[in-house]
Coordinates of C-alpha atoms in Angstrom, one line a residue:
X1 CA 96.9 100.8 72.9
X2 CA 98.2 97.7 71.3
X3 CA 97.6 93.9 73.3
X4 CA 101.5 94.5 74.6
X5 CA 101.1 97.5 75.8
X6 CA 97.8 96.5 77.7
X7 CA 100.4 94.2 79.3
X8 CA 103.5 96.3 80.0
X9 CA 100.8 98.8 81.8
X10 CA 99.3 96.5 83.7
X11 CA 102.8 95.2 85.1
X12 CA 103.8 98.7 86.0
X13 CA 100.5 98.9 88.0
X14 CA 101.1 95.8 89.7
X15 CA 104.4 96.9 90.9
X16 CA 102.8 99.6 92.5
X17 CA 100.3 97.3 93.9
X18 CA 103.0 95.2 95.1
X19 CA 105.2 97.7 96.8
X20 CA 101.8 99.1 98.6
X21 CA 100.9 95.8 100.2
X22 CA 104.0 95.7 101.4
X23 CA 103.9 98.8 102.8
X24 CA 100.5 98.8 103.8
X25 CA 99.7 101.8 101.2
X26 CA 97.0 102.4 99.2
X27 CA 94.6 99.8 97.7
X28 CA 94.5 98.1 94.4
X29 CA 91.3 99.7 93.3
X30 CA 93.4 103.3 93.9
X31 CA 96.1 102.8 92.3
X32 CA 94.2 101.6 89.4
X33 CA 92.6 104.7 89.6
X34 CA 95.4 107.4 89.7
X35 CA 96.9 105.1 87.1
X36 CA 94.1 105.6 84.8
X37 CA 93.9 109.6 85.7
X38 CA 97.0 110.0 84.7
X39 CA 97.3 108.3 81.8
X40 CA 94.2 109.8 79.8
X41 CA 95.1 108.3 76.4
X42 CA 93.9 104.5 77.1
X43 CA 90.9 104.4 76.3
X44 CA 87.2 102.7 77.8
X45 CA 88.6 99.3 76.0
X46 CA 92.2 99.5 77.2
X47 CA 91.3 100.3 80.9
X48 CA 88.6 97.3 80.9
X49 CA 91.3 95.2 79.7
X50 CA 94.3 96.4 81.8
X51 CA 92.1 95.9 84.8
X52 CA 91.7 92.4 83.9
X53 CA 95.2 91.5 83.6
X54 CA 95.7 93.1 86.7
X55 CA 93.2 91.2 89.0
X56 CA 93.7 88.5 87.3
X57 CA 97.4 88.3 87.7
X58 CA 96.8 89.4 91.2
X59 CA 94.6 85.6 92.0
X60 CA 96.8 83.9 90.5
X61 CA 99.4 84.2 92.7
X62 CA 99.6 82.9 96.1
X63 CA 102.2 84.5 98.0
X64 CA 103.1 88.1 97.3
X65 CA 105.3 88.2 94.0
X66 CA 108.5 89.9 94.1
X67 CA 107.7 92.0 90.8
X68 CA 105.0 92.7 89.0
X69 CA 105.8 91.0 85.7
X70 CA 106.6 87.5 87.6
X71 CA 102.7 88.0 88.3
X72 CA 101.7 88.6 85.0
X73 CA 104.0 85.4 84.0
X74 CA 102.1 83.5 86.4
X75 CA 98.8 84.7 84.7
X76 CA 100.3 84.1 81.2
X77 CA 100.5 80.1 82.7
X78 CA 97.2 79.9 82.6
X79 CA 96.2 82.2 79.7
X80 CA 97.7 81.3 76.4
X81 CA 97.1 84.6 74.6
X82 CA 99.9 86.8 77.3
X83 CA 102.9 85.3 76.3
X84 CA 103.2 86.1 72.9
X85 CA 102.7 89.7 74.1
X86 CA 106.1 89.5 75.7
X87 CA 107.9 90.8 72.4
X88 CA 109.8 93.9 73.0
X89 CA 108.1 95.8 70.8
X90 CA 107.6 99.4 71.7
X91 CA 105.8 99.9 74.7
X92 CA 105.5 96.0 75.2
X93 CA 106.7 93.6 78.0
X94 CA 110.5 92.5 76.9
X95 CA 110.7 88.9 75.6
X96 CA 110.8 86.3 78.3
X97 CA 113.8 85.2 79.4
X98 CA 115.4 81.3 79.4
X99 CA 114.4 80.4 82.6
X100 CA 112.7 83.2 83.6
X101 CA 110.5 82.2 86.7
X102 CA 106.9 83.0 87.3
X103 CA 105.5 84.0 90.6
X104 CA 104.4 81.4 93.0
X105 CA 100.5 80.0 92.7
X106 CA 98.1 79.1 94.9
X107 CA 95.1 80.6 97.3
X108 CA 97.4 83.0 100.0
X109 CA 100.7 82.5 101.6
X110 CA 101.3 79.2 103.3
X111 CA 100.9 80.6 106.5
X112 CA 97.5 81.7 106.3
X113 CA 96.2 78.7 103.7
X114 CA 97.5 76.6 106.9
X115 CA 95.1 78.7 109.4
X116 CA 92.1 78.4 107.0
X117 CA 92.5 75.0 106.7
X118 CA 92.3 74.7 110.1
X119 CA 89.2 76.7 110.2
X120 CA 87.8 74.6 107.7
X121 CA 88.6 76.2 104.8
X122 CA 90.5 73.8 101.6
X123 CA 90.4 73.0 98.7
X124 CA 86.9 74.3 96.5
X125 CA 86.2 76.5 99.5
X126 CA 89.6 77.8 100.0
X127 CA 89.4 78.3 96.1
X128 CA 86.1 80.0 95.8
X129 CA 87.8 82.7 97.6
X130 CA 89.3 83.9 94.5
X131 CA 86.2 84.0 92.4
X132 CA 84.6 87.1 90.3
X133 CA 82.0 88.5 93.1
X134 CA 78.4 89.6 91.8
X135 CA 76.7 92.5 92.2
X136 CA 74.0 92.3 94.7
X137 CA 71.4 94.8 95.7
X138 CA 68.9 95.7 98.5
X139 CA 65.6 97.3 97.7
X140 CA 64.6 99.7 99.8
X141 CA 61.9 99.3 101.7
X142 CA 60.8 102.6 103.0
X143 CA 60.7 103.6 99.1
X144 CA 60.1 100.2 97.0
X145 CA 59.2 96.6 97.5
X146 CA 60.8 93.7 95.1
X147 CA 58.0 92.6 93.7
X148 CA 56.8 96.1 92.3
X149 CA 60.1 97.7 91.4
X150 CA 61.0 98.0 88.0
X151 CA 64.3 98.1 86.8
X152 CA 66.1 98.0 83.6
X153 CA 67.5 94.4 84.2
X154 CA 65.0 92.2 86.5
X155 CA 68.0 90.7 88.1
X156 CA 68.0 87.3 90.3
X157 CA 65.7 87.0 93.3
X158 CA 68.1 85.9 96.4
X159 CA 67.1 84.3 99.6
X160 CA 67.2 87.7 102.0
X161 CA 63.4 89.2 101.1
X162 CA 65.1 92.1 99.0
X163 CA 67.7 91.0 97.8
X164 CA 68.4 91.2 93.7
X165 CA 71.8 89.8 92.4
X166 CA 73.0 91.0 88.6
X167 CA 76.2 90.2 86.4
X168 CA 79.7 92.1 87.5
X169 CA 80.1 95.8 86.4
X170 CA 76.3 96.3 86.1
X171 CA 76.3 100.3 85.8
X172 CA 73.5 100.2 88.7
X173 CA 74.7 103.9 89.5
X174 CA 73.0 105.1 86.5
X175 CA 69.9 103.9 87.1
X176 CA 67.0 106.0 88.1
X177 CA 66.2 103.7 91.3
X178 CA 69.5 103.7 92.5
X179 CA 69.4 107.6 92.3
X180 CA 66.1 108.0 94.1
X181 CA 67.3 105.4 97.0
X182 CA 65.0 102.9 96.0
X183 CA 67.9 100.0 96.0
X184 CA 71.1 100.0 97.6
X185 CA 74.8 98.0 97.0
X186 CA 75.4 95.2 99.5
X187 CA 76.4 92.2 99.4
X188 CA 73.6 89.1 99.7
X189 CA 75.7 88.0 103.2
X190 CA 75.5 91.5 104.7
X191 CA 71.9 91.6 104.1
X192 CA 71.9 87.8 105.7
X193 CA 73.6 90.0 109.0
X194 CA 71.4 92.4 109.2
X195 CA 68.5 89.7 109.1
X196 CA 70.3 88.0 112.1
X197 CA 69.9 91.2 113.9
X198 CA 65.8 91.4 113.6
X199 CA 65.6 95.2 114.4
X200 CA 62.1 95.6 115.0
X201 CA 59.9 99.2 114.5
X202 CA 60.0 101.3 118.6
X203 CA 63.3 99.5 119.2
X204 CA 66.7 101.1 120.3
X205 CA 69.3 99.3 118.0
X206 CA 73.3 100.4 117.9
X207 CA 75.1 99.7 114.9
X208 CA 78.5 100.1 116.6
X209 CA 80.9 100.0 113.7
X210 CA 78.8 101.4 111.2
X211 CA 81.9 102.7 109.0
X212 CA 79.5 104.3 105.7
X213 CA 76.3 102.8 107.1
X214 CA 75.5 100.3 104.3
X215 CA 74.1 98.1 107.6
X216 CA 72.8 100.7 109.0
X217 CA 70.5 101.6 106.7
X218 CA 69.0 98.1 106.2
X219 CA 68.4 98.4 109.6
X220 CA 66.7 101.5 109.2
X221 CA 64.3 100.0 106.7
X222 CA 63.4 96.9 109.0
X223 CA 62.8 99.5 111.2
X224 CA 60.5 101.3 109.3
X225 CA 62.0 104.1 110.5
X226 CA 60.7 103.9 114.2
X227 CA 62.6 104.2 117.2
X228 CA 66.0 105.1 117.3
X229 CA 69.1 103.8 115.8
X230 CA 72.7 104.8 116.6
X231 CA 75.6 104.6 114.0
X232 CA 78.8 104.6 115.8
X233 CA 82.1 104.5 114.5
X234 CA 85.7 105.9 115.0
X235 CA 86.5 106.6 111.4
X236 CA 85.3 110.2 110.7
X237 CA 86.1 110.0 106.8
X238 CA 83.8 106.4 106.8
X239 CA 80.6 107.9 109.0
X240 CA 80.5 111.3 107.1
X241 CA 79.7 109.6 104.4
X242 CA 76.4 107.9 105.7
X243 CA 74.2 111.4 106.2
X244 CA 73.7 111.6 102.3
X245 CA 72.8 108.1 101.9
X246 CA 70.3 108.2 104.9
X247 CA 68.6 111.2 103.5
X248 CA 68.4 109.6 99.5
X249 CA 67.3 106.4 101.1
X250 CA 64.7 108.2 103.3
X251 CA 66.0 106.9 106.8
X252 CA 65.4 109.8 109.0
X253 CA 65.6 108.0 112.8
X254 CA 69.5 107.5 112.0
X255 CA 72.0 109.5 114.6
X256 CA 75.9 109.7 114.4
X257 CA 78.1 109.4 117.0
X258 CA 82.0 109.7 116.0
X259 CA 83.9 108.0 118.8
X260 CA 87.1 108.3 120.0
X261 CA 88.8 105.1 119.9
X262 CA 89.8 103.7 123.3
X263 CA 87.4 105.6 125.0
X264 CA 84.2 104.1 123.0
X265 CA 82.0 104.0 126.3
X266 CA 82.3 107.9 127.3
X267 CA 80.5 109.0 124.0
X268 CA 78.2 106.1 124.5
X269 CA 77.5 106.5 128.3
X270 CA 73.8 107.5 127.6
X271 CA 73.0 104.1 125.9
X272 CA 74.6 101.8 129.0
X273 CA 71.9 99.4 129.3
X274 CA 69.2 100.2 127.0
X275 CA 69.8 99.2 123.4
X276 CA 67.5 96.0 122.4
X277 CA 69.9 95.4 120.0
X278 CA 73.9 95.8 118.9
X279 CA 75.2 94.9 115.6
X280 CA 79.1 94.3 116.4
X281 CA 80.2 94.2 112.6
X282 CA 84.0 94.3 113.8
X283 CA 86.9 95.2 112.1
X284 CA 88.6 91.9 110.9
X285 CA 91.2 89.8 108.7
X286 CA 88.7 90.4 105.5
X287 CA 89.4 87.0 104.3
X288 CA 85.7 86.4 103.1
X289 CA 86.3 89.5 100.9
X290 CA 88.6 88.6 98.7
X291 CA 86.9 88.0 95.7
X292 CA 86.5 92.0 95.7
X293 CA 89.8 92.6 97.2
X294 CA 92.5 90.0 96.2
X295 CA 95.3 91.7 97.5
X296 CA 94.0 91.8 100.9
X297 CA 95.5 88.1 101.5
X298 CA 99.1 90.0 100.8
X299 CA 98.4 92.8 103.9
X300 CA 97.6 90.5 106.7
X301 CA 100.3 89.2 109.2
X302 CA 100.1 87.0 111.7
X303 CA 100.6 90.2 114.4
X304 CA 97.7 92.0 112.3
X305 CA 95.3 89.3 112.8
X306 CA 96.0 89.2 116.2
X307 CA 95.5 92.6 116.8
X308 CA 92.1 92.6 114.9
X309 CA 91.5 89.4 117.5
X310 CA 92.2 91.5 120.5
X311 CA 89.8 94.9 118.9
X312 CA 86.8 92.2 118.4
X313 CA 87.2 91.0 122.5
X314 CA 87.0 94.9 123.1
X315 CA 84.4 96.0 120.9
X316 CA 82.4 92.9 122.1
X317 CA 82.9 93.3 125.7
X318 CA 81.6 97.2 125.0
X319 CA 78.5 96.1 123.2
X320 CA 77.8 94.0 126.5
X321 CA 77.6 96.8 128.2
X322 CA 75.3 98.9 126.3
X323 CA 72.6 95.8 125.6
X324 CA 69.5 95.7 128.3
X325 CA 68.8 92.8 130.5
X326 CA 67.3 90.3 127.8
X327 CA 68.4 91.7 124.3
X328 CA 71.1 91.0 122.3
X329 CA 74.3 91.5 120.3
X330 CA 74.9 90.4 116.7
X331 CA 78.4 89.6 116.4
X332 CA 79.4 89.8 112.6
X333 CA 83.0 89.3 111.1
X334 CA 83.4 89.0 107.5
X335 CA 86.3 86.6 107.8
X336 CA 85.8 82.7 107.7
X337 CA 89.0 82.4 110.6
X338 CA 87.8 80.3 113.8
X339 CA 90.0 82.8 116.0
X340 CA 87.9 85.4 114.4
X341 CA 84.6 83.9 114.6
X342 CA 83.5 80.5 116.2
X343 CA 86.8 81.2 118.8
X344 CA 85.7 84.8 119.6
X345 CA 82.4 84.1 120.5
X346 CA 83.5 80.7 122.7
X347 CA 85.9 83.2 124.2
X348 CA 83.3 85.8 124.8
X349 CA 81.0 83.1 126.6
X350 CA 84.0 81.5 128.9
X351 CA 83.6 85.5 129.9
X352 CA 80.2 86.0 130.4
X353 CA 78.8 82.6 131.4
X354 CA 75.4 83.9 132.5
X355 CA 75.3 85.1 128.5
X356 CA 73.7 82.9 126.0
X357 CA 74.9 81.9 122.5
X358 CA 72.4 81.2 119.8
X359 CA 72.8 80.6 116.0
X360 CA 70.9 83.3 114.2
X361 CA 68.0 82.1 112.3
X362 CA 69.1 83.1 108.0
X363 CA 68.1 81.2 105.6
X364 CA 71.6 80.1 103.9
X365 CA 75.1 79.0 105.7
X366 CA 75.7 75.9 108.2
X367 CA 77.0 76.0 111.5
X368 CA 80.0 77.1 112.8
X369 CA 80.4 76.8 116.8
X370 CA 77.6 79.1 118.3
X371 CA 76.9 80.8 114.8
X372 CA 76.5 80.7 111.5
X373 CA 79.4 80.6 108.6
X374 CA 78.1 81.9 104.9
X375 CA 80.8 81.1 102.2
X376 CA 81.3 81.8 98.6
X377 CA 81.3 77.9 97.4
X378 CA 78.4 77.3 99.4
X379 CA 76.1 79.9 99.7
X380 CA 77.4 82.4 96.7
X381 CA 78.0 85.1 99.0
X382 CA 80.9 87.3 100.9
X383 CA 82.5 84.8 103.3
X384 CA 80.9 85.4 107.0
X385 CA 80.5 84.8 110.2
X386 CA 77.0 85.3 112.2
X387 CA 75.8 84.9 116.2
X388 CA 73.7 86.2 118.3
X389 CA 74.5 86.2 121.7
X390 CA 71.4 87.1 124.2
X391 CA 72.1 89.4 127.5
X392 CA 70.7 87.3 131.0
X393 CA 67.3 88.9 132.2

């Protein structure tokens, strides 16, 4: 494919992208992918490069752009090399019109740069947001330690115990260890989480919304596979992928439980009262995701996040009921909102005054109410929010 083309392919893939956000349809990374199924001819060097005009395009715009080539005019603003593409040739971009107007800049639409701000979140942090995430990985423990494992990059030692961080689109799925279950994907702040939890070996853990079980499996690890950890989750597709992993990674105490959302506590009945330990990694606003999903910050509306508010009250109040006098829930959102986060737990507290809020001990972040916030500009992970909120005796 020639430069122009690159271009005109990644503006018809952005139009897609843009009608799905609207339309709450299917993510960028799909659409990039049927794109490329269906269109077999571009090669290993076009697809690189169309994706990167298309993520690209998609940070630089703040609000949602109206079409998909006032994005990739945006993008050309900053990016000397895309506007001479726009030359009508055959399968190119037409020329750019007098006056033709590129999309709007910035982090997100006003309205939610306005409630990060409020949450703390401007200027480098709010623009960190937008940044190229690394590739981190978690060696597994029940198969390999990080000093002894040998891989075919050494990769940068983090501040979780096993945690390895390597260059973006490191073909780790090739390698040998990641086949034999010796290191998994996840994020250095997800690791941090599952820190915060301190799952200990002979004790009865829940990992409530375990969607695929990357958390559940470093769980499973501290473990060392004693006791008896729950994954729970109400996504079927999500949780049916975790058995596979759990047997590659060698985590044989993990259960299932599918749950039937709204009635949570029926399937859960047997655990009221007895779990040491509940990570509540909710559902949320994903705005500490973004530099992996960019397009998120067009989805979200002000009803949305109050309706992932109002499921994080729930899911706490069910953990609550499932913890033993004296343990403890870990509360985890991977958003950097207050109303998400610090708010959420205050609000949880105001409930349950005989409950006690704690900041988690993790070596990165700074406080954030009663927890801890992690944040791309100043700890180079995911952006998220930590507690760890103890049951009375």
């Amino acid at each position: 494919m020639t430069p122009a083309a690159r271009v005109q392919s990644a503006i018809e893939i952005l139009d897609s992208i843009i009608a799905a956000a609207r339309s709450q349809g299917a993510p960028a990374d799909r659409i990039l992918s049927e794109w490329f199924r269906g269109h077999r001819f571009a090669g290993s060097k076009d697809r690189r490069a169309i994706r990167e005009l298309v993520y690209g395009a998609v940070r630089a715009c703040g609000p949602i752009p109206q079409t998909g080539r006032a994005a990739m005019l945006r993008l050309a603003e900053s990016d000397a090399a895309i506007a001479p593409l726009f030359d009508g040739s055959n399968y190119g971009p037409a020329a750019i019109g007098v006056g033709e107007a590129a999309a709007e800049g910035g982090t997100a639409p006003q309205w939610l740069v306005d409630r990060l701000a409020a949450s703390g979140i401007a200027g480098d942090e709010a623009a960190a947001l937008l940044g190229r995430a690394p590739l981190d990985l978690r060696v597994n423990t029940q198969k390999a330690s990080r000093e002894a494992l040998e891989l075919p990059d050494a990769g940068e030692r983090l501040a979780a115990p096993n945690a390895l961080r390597f260059e973006t689109g490191t073909q780790v799925e090739q390698w040998p260890a990641y086949r034999e279950g010796q290191v998994e994907v996840q994020d250095h702040g997800s690791q941090l989480a599952c820190m915060a939890t301190q799952a200990r070996p002979g004790e009865t853990v829940i990992d409530l919304c375990a969607g695929a079980g990357g958390k559940t499996l470093a769980l499973a690890a501290a473990m060392e596979n004693s006791g008896a950890l729950l994954a729970a989750d109400t996504d079927r597709g999500r949780l049916s992928r975790l058995p596979p992993r759990a047997e590659r990674a060698g985590a044989g105490l993990i259960e299932s439980l599918l749950l039937n959302p709204g009635k949570e506590l029926e399937a859960l009945d047997g655990f009221v009262g007895k779990a040491d330990a509940v990570l509540v990694d909710a559902p949320c606003s994903g705005t500490g995701t973004w530099r992996r999903n960019p397009e998120a910050r067009w989805r979200l509306s002000d009803a949305e996040l109050a309706r992932y508010v109002a499921t994080q009250a729930r899911l706490l109040d069910i953990a609550s009921q499932l913890v033993r006098p004296g343990g403890r829930v870990i509360y985890v959102v991977c958003s950097l909102l207050d109303e998400e986060g610090a708010g959420q737990v205050d609000a949880f507290l105001a409930r349950n005054p005989d409950w006690q809020g704690g900041r988690p001990e993790v070596p990165l972040g700074r406080p954030r109410g009663q927890g801890m916030r992690l944040t791309p500009h100043h700890d180079g992970t995911d952006g998220f929010f930590i507690a760890s909120i103890g049951s009375p005796c």
